Amino acid sequence: MNTPTMSEQLLEAASLLMIGMLTVFIFLSVLIISVKLITKFVEVFPEPEATTHQPARPAPAVSSQAVNAQASASVSNQKDVITAITHAVTAYRQTNQPSSK
Amino acid sequence: MEKLQILWQSTALPHFEMGQIIMMLVGFGLLYLAIVKKFEPLLLLPIGFGALLTNIPLAGFSEVGGLLHYIYYIGVDTGVFPLLIFMGVGAMTDFGALIANPKTLLLGAAAQFGIFATLFGAIALNAVPGFEFSLQDAAAIAIIGGADGPTAIFLASKLAPELLGAIAVAAYSYMALVPIIQPPIMNALTTPQERKIQMNQLRVVTKREKIIFPLAVLFLTILFLPSASPLVGMFCLGNLMKESGVVDRLSNTAQNELINIVTIFLGLAVGSKLSSEAFLTVETLGILGLGAVAFSIGTGAGVIMAKILAKFSKEPINPLIGAAGVSAVPMAARVVNKVGLEANPHNFLLMHAMGPNVAGVLGSAVAAGILLALVG
């Protein structure tokens, strides 16, 4: 009496096993592709304001003029440093990308 | 004399039932594990205390009008508490390692085999007299293999509320036992040479990628698996709050104050389900056994997938990181690191294991969504 329902249930559980694993794999595979697309997108459109925006932020917070002048000097200094680093990083990426792929 | 009789009747002593006493001992056992053994104390302490409170005769904590009844009704029955916890977990998660090495998502997917294999096992257990698991029950038990407390509670509250106490206790106990359960399986499935493999340093991930990632995950969930969107949605909200960097106050609240408050109530609510009639059954034994099996199969499947992946990958992959595919963040990743260090004292796998580890969180949320869609 109990056996047919039992085997039916087992069959259903087995089909759940197949469908479930398949869906998990497909979903996460699509996610892998989208992560790679995001990485490509970010490479094509690098953060342009990041180099100018972030160092500029501390300047408005300073109130006194003398400190302001100092700050703007340091900001331009920082800008130089950041452009130098950016160049170095892009150069490094250009030389290293073929080997990593 | 009559007054004395009334006074006697109003004490708990004449009303204690055997089951209540046993369940109080179980509660004390959980308190012992939490306080002395430091097993997931954040949850097992309130769960253990909740078990004590709910089994007090005459107090009626878990009956209509009782405190625990309402906490359960508001937070767990509705699924609100596990989702709030998931938001906090999202705000604590760094997807950097996963974005740097997206292949590890496959490891998180493979480890979910533990869940679906256990579903099959739970149904097969019906052949043993005394067990009568419906497909819903089996699905709720199987999710223990996802090694994710909030996901397990969320799914159990939807599919098999009467088994919630046992499932939650099993899920959190096994999460605490990760350092004991996993290493023998990892060692059995790998050779010492494989365990020594060193992996390349991960690249630096930009802030933009980290901001776009949770939105992409949410978008895919909306498209393909809306039944998983409560879990994934709250998780991505927490993660976006953290990574965007513009709402640090909200992010800090989600990962500290809010998650702590919810944890207290979630623990108490789960403890309130530890009543003798629901817990002292053969089914509980079955759930505890199946949970351990689910966990072990998940770990093994992750390691085997990592070996397959290593065959096709140009970069070296240490198969140990597959074991981190069961979520249990960050415990599973730490175990991987430890086992790796035992084989090769210069091999630090922690960051590499974080990729499959957070992939496992996504994977188990996806698996929960599939089970809800197909069985619920």
GROMACS .gro file of C-alpha atoms in nm:
model
  477
    1MET     CA    1   0.000   0.000   0.000
    2ASN     CA    2   0.268   0.242   0.105
    3THR     CA    3   0.522   0.157  -0.165
    4PRO     CA    4   0.374   0.334  -0.469
    5THR     CA    5   0.341   0.670  -0.290
    6MET     CA    6   0.687   0.619  -0.150
    7SER     CA    7   0.845   0.564  -0.491
    8GLU     CA    8   0.643   0.852  -0.629
    9GLN     CA    9   0.779   1.075  -0.356
   10LEU     CA   10   1.131   0.955  -0.422
   11LEU     CA   11   1.088   1.027  -0.790
   12GLU     CA   12   0.968   1.376  -0.710
   13ALA     CA   13   1.261   1.431  -0.474
   14ALA     CA   14   1.501   1.312  -0.746
   15SER     CA   15   1.351   1.549  -1.000
   16LEU     CA   16   1.378   1.832  -0.745
   17LEU     CA   17   1.744   1.738  -0.700
   18MET     CA   18   1.809   1.764  -1.073
   19ILE     CA   19   1.609   2.078  -1.136
   20GLY     CA   20   1.738   2.246  -0.823
   21MET     CA   21   2.106   2.188  -0.893
   22LEU     CA   22   2.059   2.284  -1.257
   23THR     CA   23   1.891   2.611  -1.164
   24VAL     CA   24   2.152   2.697  -0.902
   25PHE     CA   25   2.430   2.635  -1.153
   26ILE     CA   26   2.261   2.828  -1.433
   27PHE     CA   27   2.181   3.121  -1.204
   28LEU     CA   28   2.531   3.147  -1.065
   29SER     CA   29   2.685   3.095  -1.412
   30VAL     CA   30   2.482   3.387  -1.543
   31LEU     CA   31   2.610   3.580  -1.241
   32ILE     CA   32   2.970   3.492  -1.336
   33ILE     CA   33   2.912   3.631  -1.683
   34SER     CA   34   2.757   3.947  -1.544
   35VAL     CA   35   3.047   3.997  -1.300
   36LYS     CA   36   3.286   3.972  -1.595
   37LEU     CA   37   3.074   4.222  -1.788
   38ILE     CA   38   3.076   4.458  -1.489
   39THR     CA   39   3.455   4.431  -1.471
   40LYS     CA   40   3.480   4.509  -1.846
   41PHE     CA   41   3.241   4.801  -1.806
   42VAL     CA   42   3.442   4.947  -1.519
   43GLU     CA   43   3.762   4.907  -1.720
   44VAL     CA   44   3.611   5.089  -2.018
   45PHE     CA   45   3.464   5.363  -1.799
   46PRO     CA   46   3.714   5.409  -1.518
   47GLU     CA   47   3.618   5.641  -1.237
   48PRO     CA   48   3.718   5.977  -1.390
   49GLU     CA   49   3.617   6.200  -1.101
   50ALA     CA   50   3.789   5.980  -0.848
   51THR     CA   51   4.126   6.139  -0.920
   52THR     CA   52   4.005   6.498  -0.884
   53HIS     CA   53   3.706   6.459  -0.656
   54GLN     CA   54   3.842   6.276  -0.357
   55PRO     CA   55   4.145   6.496  -0.282
   56ALA     CA   56   3.933   6.809  -0.338
   57ARG     CA   57   3.693   6.709  -0.061
   58PRO     CA   58   3.902   6.805   0.244
   59ALA     CA   59   3.962   7.158   0.110
   60PRO     CA   60   3.614   7.308   0.169
   61ALA     CA   61   3.614   7.174   0.522
   62VAL     CA   62   3.906   7.403   0.616
   63SER     CA   63   3.795   7.752   0.714
   64SER     CA   64   4.100   7.974   0.774
   65GLN     CA   65   4.261   8.127   0.464
   66ALA     CA   66   4.621   8.041   0.546
   67VAL     CA   67   4.534   7.679   0.598
   68ASN     CA   68   4.324   7.699   0.284
   69ALA     CA   69   4.622   7.805   0.078
   70GLN     CA   70   4.828   7.530   0.231
   71ALA     CA   71   4.553   7.284   0.162
   72SER     CA   72   4.521   7.385  -0.201
   73ALA     CA   73   4.898   7.352  -0.238
   74SER     CA   74   4.885   7.005  -0.091
   75VAL     CA   75   4.586   6.928  -0.311
   76SER     CA   76   4.781   7.014  -0.626
   77ASN     CA   77   5.069   6.811  -0.487
   78GLN     CA   78   4.835   6.522  -0.424
   79LYS     CA   79   4.699   6.561  -0.776
   80ASP     CA   80   5.048   6.521  -0.916
   81VAL     CA   81   5.108   6.216  -0.704
   82ILE     CA   82   4.774   6.066  -0.803
   83THR     CA   83   4.830   6.122  -1.176
   84ALA     CA   84   5.173   5.962  -1.140
   85ILE     CA   85   5.021   5.661  -0.964
   86THR     CA   86   4.740   5.635  -1.218
   87HIS     CA   87   4.994   5.633  -1.503
   88ALA     CA   88   5.197   5.367  -1.327
   89VAL     CA   89   4.889   5.153  -1.266
   90THR     CA   90   4.767   5.177  -1.627
   91ALA     CA   91   5.116   5.097  -1.753
   92TYR     CA   92   5.132   4.800  -1.516
   93ARG     CA   93   4.789   4.678  -1.626
   94GLN     CA   94   4.877   4.710  -1.994
   95THR     CA   95   5.190   4.504  -1.953
   96ASN     CA   96   5.039   4.246  -1.721
   97GLN     CA   97   4.698   4.182  -1.870
   98PRO     CA   98   4.801   3.937  -2.146
   99SER     CA   99   4.978   3.714  -1.896
  100SER     CA  100   4.684   3.697  -1.659
  101LYS     CA  101   4.434   3.602  -1.925
  102MET     CA  102  -0.555   2.302   5.496
  103GLU     CA  103  -0.759   2.401   5.193
  104LYS     CA  104  -0.552   2.720   5.159
  105LEU     CA  105  -0.237   2.513   5.164
  106GLN     CA  106  -0.382   2.299   4.886
  107ILE     CA  107  -0.451   2.608   4.673
  108LEU     CA  108  -0.103   2.742   4.740
  109TRP     CA  109   0.047   2.406   4.640
  110GLN     CA  110  -0.159   2.406   4.322
  111SER     CA  111  -0.033   2.753   4.229
  112THR     CA  112   0.332   2.646   4.241
  113ALA     CA  113   0.489   2.486   3.939
  114LEU     CA  114   0.573   2.164   4.122
  115PRO     CA  115   0.247   1.969   4.083
  116HIS     CA  116   0.213   2.075   3.720
  117PHE     CA  117   0.549   1.970   3.585
  118GLU     CA  118   0.522   1.714   3.311
  119MET     CA  119   0.802   1.481   3.217
  120GLY     CA  120   0.836   1.640   2.872
  121GLN     CA  121   0.873   1.987   3.017
  122ILE     CA  122   1.149   1.873   3.248
  123ILE     CA  123   1.336   1.708   2.961
  124MET     CA  124   1.296   2.019   2.744
  125MET     CA  125   1.426   2.237   3.026
  126LEU     CA  126   1.729   2.010   3.042
  127VAL     CA  127   1.768   2.056   2.666
  128GLY     CA  128   1.752   2.432   2.727
  129PHE     CA  129   2.020   2.403   2.993
  130GLY     CA  130   2.223   2.193   2.751
  131LEU     CA  131   2.206   2.471   2.491
  132LEU     CA  132   2.304   2.728   2.755
  133TYR     CA  133   2.598   2.507   2.848
  134LEU     CA  134   2.708   2.481   2.482
  135ALA     CA  135   2.678   2.858   2.444
  136ILE     CA  136   2.845   2.968   2.769
  137VAL     CA  137   3.106   2.699   2.833
  138LYS     CA  138   3.177   2.564   2.484
  139LYS     CA  139   3.118   2.902   2.311
  140PHE     CA  140   2.913   2.735   2.033
  141GLU     CA  141   2.740   3.017   1.840
  142PRO     CA  142   2.664   3.182   2.176
  143LEU     CA  143   2.486   3.478   2.015
  144LEU     CA  144   2.202   3.247   1.914
  145LEU     CA  145   2.222   2.940   2.132
  146LEU     CA  146   2.205   3.149   2.452
  147PRO     CA  147   1.871   3.317   2.371
  148ILE     CA  148   1.741   2.992   2.216
  149GLY     CA  149   1.832   2.796   2.529
  150PHE     CA  150   1.674   3.054   2.754
  151GLY     CA  151   1.366   3.065   2.536
  152ALA     CA  152   1.340   2.687   2.576
  153LEU     CA  153   1.349   2.731   2.955
  154LEU     CA  154   1.081   3.001   2.952
  155THR     CA  155   0.843   2.824   2.719
  156ASN     CA  156   0.842   2.506   2.930
  157ILE     CA  157   0.754   2.674   3.259
  158PRO     CA  158   0.420   2.530   3.368
  159LEU     CA  159   0.136   2.780   3.427
  160ALA     CA  160   0.339   3.075   3.291
  161GLY     CA  161   0.204   3.037   2.936
  162PHE     CA  162   0.486   3.219   2.760
  163SER     CA  163   0.404   3.056   2.430
  164GLU     CA  164   0.025   3.060   2.455
  165VAL     CA  165  -0.191   3.338   2.317
  166GLY     CA  166  -0.125   3.637   2.541
  167GLY     CA  167   0.226   3.524   2.627
  168LEU     CA  168   0.538   3.719   2.537
  169LEU     CA  169   0.709   3.450   2.331
  170HIS     CA  170   0.390   3.379   2.138
  171TYR     CA  171   0.381   3.737   2.014
  172ILE     CA  172   0.754   3.756   1.943
  173TYR     CA  173   0.723   3.441   1.734
  174TYR     CA  174   0.408   3.562   1.564
  175ILE     CA  175   0.549   3.904   1.474
  176GLY     CA  176   0.898   3.805   1.373
  177VAL     CA  177   0.928   3.444   1.268
  178ASP     CA  178   0.583   3.350   1.146
  179THR     CA  179   0.595   3.648   0.910
  180GLY     CA  180   0.958   3.582   0.812
  181VAL     CA  181   1.058   3.936   0.913
  182PHE     CA  182   1.338   3.855   1.161
  183PRO     CA  183   1.546   3.627   0.937
  184LEU     CA  184   1.518   3.883   0.658
  185LEU     CA  185   1.637   4.168   0.884
  186ILE     CA  186   1.930   3.949   0.990
  187PHE     CA  187   2.004   3.885   0.625
  188MET     CA  188   2.019   4.260   0.563
  189GLY     CA  189   2.274   4.290   0.844
  190VAL     CA  190   2.476   4.000   0.704
  191GLY     CA  191   2.470   4.175   0.365
  192ALA     CA  192   2.606   4.490   0.527
  193MET     CA  193   2.891   4.286   0.677
  194THR     CA  194   2.979   4.099   0.356
  195ASP     CA  195   3.263   4.203   0.129
  196PHE     CA  196   3.219   4.064  -0.221
  197GLY     CA  197   3.569   4.179  -0.324
  198ALA     CA  198   3.721   3.829  -0.330
  199LEU     CA  199   3.426   3.698  -0.530
  200ILE     CA  200   3.438   3.980  -0.789
  201ALA     CA  201   3.813   3.933  -0.828
  202ASN     CA  202   3.767   3.561  -0.897
  203PRO     CA  203   3.408   3.507  -1.019
  204LYS     CA  204   3.474   3.139  -1.102
  205THR     CA  205   3.439   3.066  -0.731
  206LEU     CA  206   3.064   3.119  -0.769
  207LEU     CA  207   3.059   2.766  -0.914
  208LEU     CA  208   3.199   2.633  -0.586
  209GLY     CA  209   2.918   2.804  -0.398
  210ALA     CA  210   2.676   2.639  -0.639
  211ALA     CA  211   2.827   2.291  -0.603
  212ALA     CA  212   2.809   2.302  -0.224
  213GLN     CA  213   2.430   2.337  -0.253
  214PHE     CA  214   2.426   1.974  -0.365
  215GLY     CA  215   2.419   1.897   0.008
  216ILE     CA  216   2.075   2.061   0.029
  217PHE     CA  217   1.915   1.875  -0.260
  218ALA     CA  218   2.076   1.541  -0.178
  219THR     CA  219   1.942   1.570   0.177
  220LEU     CA  220   1.594   1.642   0.044
  221PHE     CA  221   1.617   1.307  -0.130
  222GLY     CA  222   1.754   1.150   0.187
  223ALA     CA  223   1.471   1.289   0.403
  224ILE     CA  224   1.211   1.136   0.171
  225ALA     CA  225   1.404   0.808   0.167
  226LEU     CA  226   1.396   0.812   0.548
  227ASN     CA  227   1.017   0.775   0.526
  228ALA     CA  228   1.085   0.406   0.459
  229VAL     CA  229   1.183   0.378   0.825
  230PRO     CA  230   0.873   0.342   1.044
  231GLY     CA  231   0.811   0.646   1.262
  232PHE     CA  232   0.913   0.900   0.999
  233GLU     CA  233   0.656   1.081   0.792
  234PHE     CA  234   0.819   1.375   0.622
  235SER     CA  235   0.617   1.552   0.356
  236LEU     CA  236   0.800   1.711   0.066
  237GLN     CA  237   0.768   2.047   0.245
  238ASP     CA  238   0.921   1.906   0.563
  239ALA     CA  239   1.202   1.747   0.363
  240ALA     CA  240   1.279   2.075   0.186
  241ALA     CA  241   1.289   2.265   0.516
  242ILE     CA  242   1.520   2.005   0.672
  243ALA     CA  243   1.745   1.994   0.367
  244ILE     CA  244   1.820   2.366   0.383
  245ILE     CA  245   2.027   2.295   0.697
  246GLY     CA  246   2.289   2.185   0.441
  247GLY     CA  247   2.310   2.546   0.327
  248ALA     CA  248   2.474   2.620   0.664
  249ASP     CA  249   2.289   2.948   0.680
  250GLY     CA  250   2.087   3.011   0.995
  251PRO     CA  251   1.856   3.289   0.874
  252THR     CA  252   1.785   3.111   0.544
  253ALA     CA  253   1.700   2.790   0.731
  254ILE     CA  254   1.465   2.971   0.969
  255PHE     CA  255   1.303   3.165   0.685
  256LEU     CA  256   1.235   2.853   0.482
  257ALA     CA  257   1.124   2.645   0.781
  258SER     CA  258   0.879   2.916   0.890
  259LYS     CA  259   0.726   2.906   0.542
  260LEU     CA  260   0.730   2.531   0.471
  261ALA     CA  261   0.730   2.342   0.802
  262PRO     CA  262   0.668   2.569   1.104
  263GLU     CA  263   0.614   2.269   1.334
  264LEU     CA  264   0.972   2.155   1.271
  265LEU     CA  265   1.124   2.502   1.306
  266GLY     CA  266   1.268   2.452   1.653
  267ALA     CA  267   1.457   2.136   1.566
  268ILE     CA  268   1.573   2.273   1.229
  269ALA     CA  269   1.704   2.598   1.378
  270VAL     CA  270   1.883   2.419   1.661
  271ALA     CA  271   2.037   2.173   1.415
  272ALA     CA  272   2.141   2.451   1.174
  273TYR     CA  273   2.314   2.660   1.440
  274SER     CA  274   2.471   2.361   1.615
  275TYR     CA  275   2.626   2.236   1.293
  276MET     CA  276   2.745   2.583   1.202
  277ALA     CA  277   2.930   2.583   1.534
  278LEU     CA  278   3.065   2.238   1.454
  279VAL     CA  279   3.210   2.341   1.115
  280PRO     CA  280   3.572   2.323   1.245
  281ILE     CA  281   3.509   1.963   1.358
  282ILE     CA  282   3.294   1.831   1.071
  283GLN     CA  283   3.479   1.976   0.772
  284PRO     CA  284   3.854   1.899   0.806
  285PRO     CA  285   3.826   1.516   0.793
  286ILE     CA  286   3.615   1.539   0.475
  287MET     CA  287   3.857   1.791   0.321
  288ASN     CA  288   4.157   1.574   0.404
  289ALA     CA  289   3.992   1.257   0.274
  290LEU     CA  290   3.913   1.411  -0.065
  291THR     CA  291   4.247   1.582  -0.133
  292THR     CA  292   4.609   1.470  -0.154
  293PRO     CA  293   4.879   1.652   0.046
  294GLN     CA  294   5.016   1.787  -0.285
  295GLU     CA  295   4.681   1.943  -0.371
  296ARG     CA  296   4.651   2.099  -0.028
  297LYS     CA  297   4.991   2.266  -0.075
  298ILE     CA  298   4.889   2.450  -0.394
  299GLN     CA  299   4.945   2.822  -0.362
  300MET     CA  300   4.705   3.054  -0.541
  301ASN     CA  301   4.782   3.381  -0.719
  302GLN     CA  302   4.718   3.702  -0.532
  303LEU     CA  303   4.373   3.847  -0.601
  304ARG     CA  304   4.350   4.171  -0.797
  305VAL     CA  305   4.222   4.487  -0.636
  306VAL     CA  306   3.850   4.539  -0.696
  307THR     CA  307   3.727   4.891  -0.762
  308LYS     CA  308   3.455   5.056  -0.558
  309ARG     CA  309   3.236   5.082  -0.867
  310GLU     CA  310   3.236   4.707  -0.921
  311LYS     CA  311   3.139   4.655  -0.559
  312ILE     CA  312   2.850   4.900  -0.594
  313ILE     CA  313   2.721   4.753  -0.920
  314PHE     CA  314   2.751   4.391  -0.799
  315PRO     CA  315   2.458   4.381  -0.549
  316LEU     CA  316   2.241   4.562  -0.804
  317ALA     CA  317   2.330   4.303  -1.067
  318VAL     CA  318   2.250   4.017  -0.828
  319LEU     CA  319   1.916   4.175  -0.745
  320PHE     CA  320   1.839   4.232  -1.112
  321LEU     CA  321   1.906   3.865  -1.197
  322THR     CA  322   1.695   3.751  -0.902
  323ILE     CA  323   1.407   3.969  -1.013
  324LEU     CA  324   1.429   3.827  -1.364
  325PHE     CA  325   1.483   3.457  -1.295
  326LEU     CA  326   1.394   3.373  -0.936
  327PRO     CA  327   1.148   3.618  -0.779
  328SER     CA  328   1.077   3.366  -0.500
  329ALA     CA  329   1.432   3.422  -0.372
  330SER     CA  330   1.396   3.800  -0.384
  331PRO     CA  331   1.299   3.849  -0.016
  332LEU     CA  332   1.627   3.692   0.096
  333VAL     CA  333   1.847   3.818  -0.186
  334GLY     CA  334   1.680   4.160  -0.188
  335MET     CA  335   1.743   4.230   0.180
  336PHE     CA  336   2.096   4.092   0.146
  337CYS     CA  337   2.170   4.321  -0.149
  338LEU     CA  338   2.016   4.620   0.029
  339GLY     CA  339   2.253   4.569   0.322
  340ASN     CA  340   2.548   4.522   0.089
  341LEU     CA  341   2.466   4.831  -0.118
  342MET     CA  342   2.436   5.040   0.200
  343LYS     CA  343   2.786   4.929   0.294
  344GLU     CA  344   2.955   4.959  -0.044
  345SER     CA  345   2.795   5.285  -0.159
  346GLY     CA  346   2.963   5.458   0.132
  347VAL     CA  347   2.699   5.732   0.143
  348VAL     CA  348   2.481   5.587   0.422
  349ASP     CA  349   2.740   5.473   0.672
  350ARG     CA  350   2.498   5.539   0.957
  351LEU     CA  351   2.238   5.302   0.813
  352SER     CA  352   2.501   5.044   0.727
  353ASN     CA  353   2.644   5.056   1.079
  354THR     CA  354   2.298   5.021   1.229
  355ALA     CA  355   2.214   4.724   1.007
  356GLN     CA  356   2.533   4.538   1.094
  357ASN     CA  357   2.543   4.624   1.464
  358GLU     CA  358   2.243   4.751   1.661
  359LEU     CA  359   1.965   4.619   1.440
  360ILE     CA  360   2.111   4.272   1.390
  361ASN     CA  361   2.180   4.246   1.764
  362ILE     CA  362   1.826   4.344   1.860
  363VAL     CA  363   1.675   4.107   1.606
  364THR     CA  364   1.909   3.826   1.716
  365ILE     CA  365   1.779   3.846   2.074
  366PHE     CA  366   1.418   3.817   1.960
  367LEU     CA  367   1.489   3.558   1.693
  368GLY     CA  368   1.667   3.338   1.945
  369LEU     CA  369   1.383   3.366   2.196
  370ALA     CA  370   1.123   3.295   1.928
  371VAL     CA  371   1.308   2.986   1.810
  372GLY     CA  372   1.350   2.873   2.172
  373SER     CA  373   0.976   2.907   2.223
  374LYS     CA  374   0.929   2.636   1.960
  375LEU     CA  375   1.124   2.390   2.174
  376SER     CA  376   0.821   2.245   2.346
  377SER     CA  377   0.819   1.880   2.439
  378GLU     CA  378   0.539   1.780   2.201
  379ALA     CA  379   0.722   1.935   1.902
  380PHE     CA  380   1.077   1.843   1.993
  381LEU     CA  381   1.069   1.507   2.170
  382THR     CA  382   0.996   1.300   1.861
  383VAL     CA  383   1.191   1.057   1.644
  384GLU     CA  384   1.165   1.316   1.372
  385THR     CA  385   1.398   1.544   1.567
  386LEU     CA  386   1.659   1.270   1.572
  387GLY     CA  387   1.607   1.232   1.197
  388ILE     CA  388   1.651   1.607   1.148
  389LEU     CA  389   1.973   1.614   1.350
  390GLY     CA  390   2.110   1.319   1.153
  391LEU     CA  391   2.005   1.455   0.813
  392GLY     CA  392   2.153   1.795   0.900
  393ALA     CA  393   2.495   1.642   0.959
  394VAL     CA  394   2.467   1.445   0.632
  395ALA     CA  395   2.362   1.759   0.441
  396PHE     CA  396   2.660   1.947   0.575
  397SER     CA  397   2.909   1.674   0.491
  398ILE     CA  398   2.776   1.623   0.136
  399GLY     CA  399   2.786   2.000   0.076
  400THR     CA  400   3.148   2.018   0.188
  401GLY     CA  401   3.245   1.719  -0.024
  402ALA     CA  402   3.065   1.848  -0.335
  403GLY     CA  403   3.241   2.183  -0.298
  404VAL     CA  404   3.585   2.022  -0.276
  405ILE     CA  405   3.518   1.794  -0.576
  406MET     CA  406   3.393   2.090  -0.781
  407ALA     CA  407   3.710   2.280  -0.692
  408LYS     CA  408   3.917   1.987  -0.821
  409ILE     CA  409   3.723   1.984  -1.149
  410LEU     CA  410   3.761   2.361  -1.177
  411ALA     CA  411   4.135   2.333  -1.115
  412LYS     CA  412   4.165   2.096  -1.413
  413PHE     CA  413   4.018   2.353  -1.651
  414SER     CA  414   4.172   2.663  -1.500
  415LYS     CA  415   4.503   2.810  -1.608
  416GLU     CA  416   4.556   2.965  -1.268
  417PRO     CA  417   4.628   2.726  -0.982
  418ILE     CA  418   4.327   2.649  -0.762
  419ASN     CA  419   4.365   2.483  -0.424
  420PRO     CA  420   4.073   2.236  -0.395
  421LEU     CA  421   4.040   2.311  -0.024
  422ILE     CA  422   3.864   2.640  -0.100
  423GLY     CA  423   3.567   2.440  -0.233
  424ALA     CA  424   3.480   2.344   0.124
  425ALA     CA  425   3.404   2.710   0.194
  426GLY     CA  426   3.115   2.687  -0.053
  427VAL     CA  427   2.879   2.597   0.230
  428SER     CA  428   2.798   2.944   0.359
  429ALA     CA  429   2.879   2.956   0.734
  430VAL     CA  430   3.061   3.290   0.688
  431PRO     CA  431   3.341   3.332   0.789
  432MET     CA  432   3.391   3.012   0.986
  433ALA     CA  433   3.420   2.784   0.680
  434ALA     CA  434   3.679   3.013   0.519
  435ARG     CA  435   3.880   3.013   0.841
  436VAL     CA  436   3.872   2.634   0.851
  437VAL     CA  437   4.001   2.623   0.491
  438ASN     CA  438   4.281   2.861   0.585
  439LYS     CA  439   4.373   2.646   0.884
  440VAL     CA  440   4.378   2.318   0.691
  441GLY     CA  441   4.581   2.488   0.416
  442LEU     CA  442   4.834   2.615   0.668
  443GLU     CA  443   4.873   2.265   0.811
  444ALA     CA  444   4.979   2.139   0.467
  445ASN     CA  445   5.193   2.439   0.379
  446PRO     CA  446   5.279   2.693   0.651
  447HIS     CA  447   5.329   2.969   0.392
  448ASN     CA  448   4.993   2.922   0.221
  449PHE     CA  449   4.728   3.173   0.326
  450LEU     CA  450   4.399   3.074   0.166
  451LEU     CA  451   4.169   3.296   0.372
  452MET     CA  452   4.103   3.559   0.104
  453HIS     CA  453   4.068   3.294  -0.167
  454ALA     CA  454   3.820   3.102   0.048
  455MET     CA  455   3.610   3.414   0.111
  456GLY     CA  456   3.504   3.406  -0.256
  457PRO     CA  457   3.332   3.066  -0.243
  458ASN     CA  458   3.217   3.146   0.109
  459VAL     CA  459   3.008   3.448   0.010
  460ALA     CA  460   2.910   3.263  -0.309
  461GLY     CA  461   2.768   2.997  -0.075
  462VAL     CA  462   2.548   3.258   0.094
  463LEU     CA  463   2.408   3.358  -0.244
  464GLY     CA  464   2.384   2.992  -0.348
  465SER     CA  465   2.184   2.887  -0.043
  466ALA     CA  466   1.952   3.187  -0.082
  467VAL     CA  467   1.898   3.084  -0.445
  468ALA     CA  468   1.840   2.722  -0.338
  469ALA     CA  469   1.587   2.843  -0.081
  470GLY     CA  470   1.412   3.040  -0.354
  471ILE     CA  471   1.398   2.732  -0.577
  472LEU     CA  472   1.256   2.518  -0.295
  473LEU     CA  473   0.996   2.787  -0.216
  474ALA     CA  474   0.897   2.808  -0.581
  475LEU     CA  475   0.875   2.431  -0.637
  476VAL     CA  476   0.754   2.295  -0.303
  477GLY     CA  477   0.596   2.588  -0.113
   0.00000   0.00000   0.00000
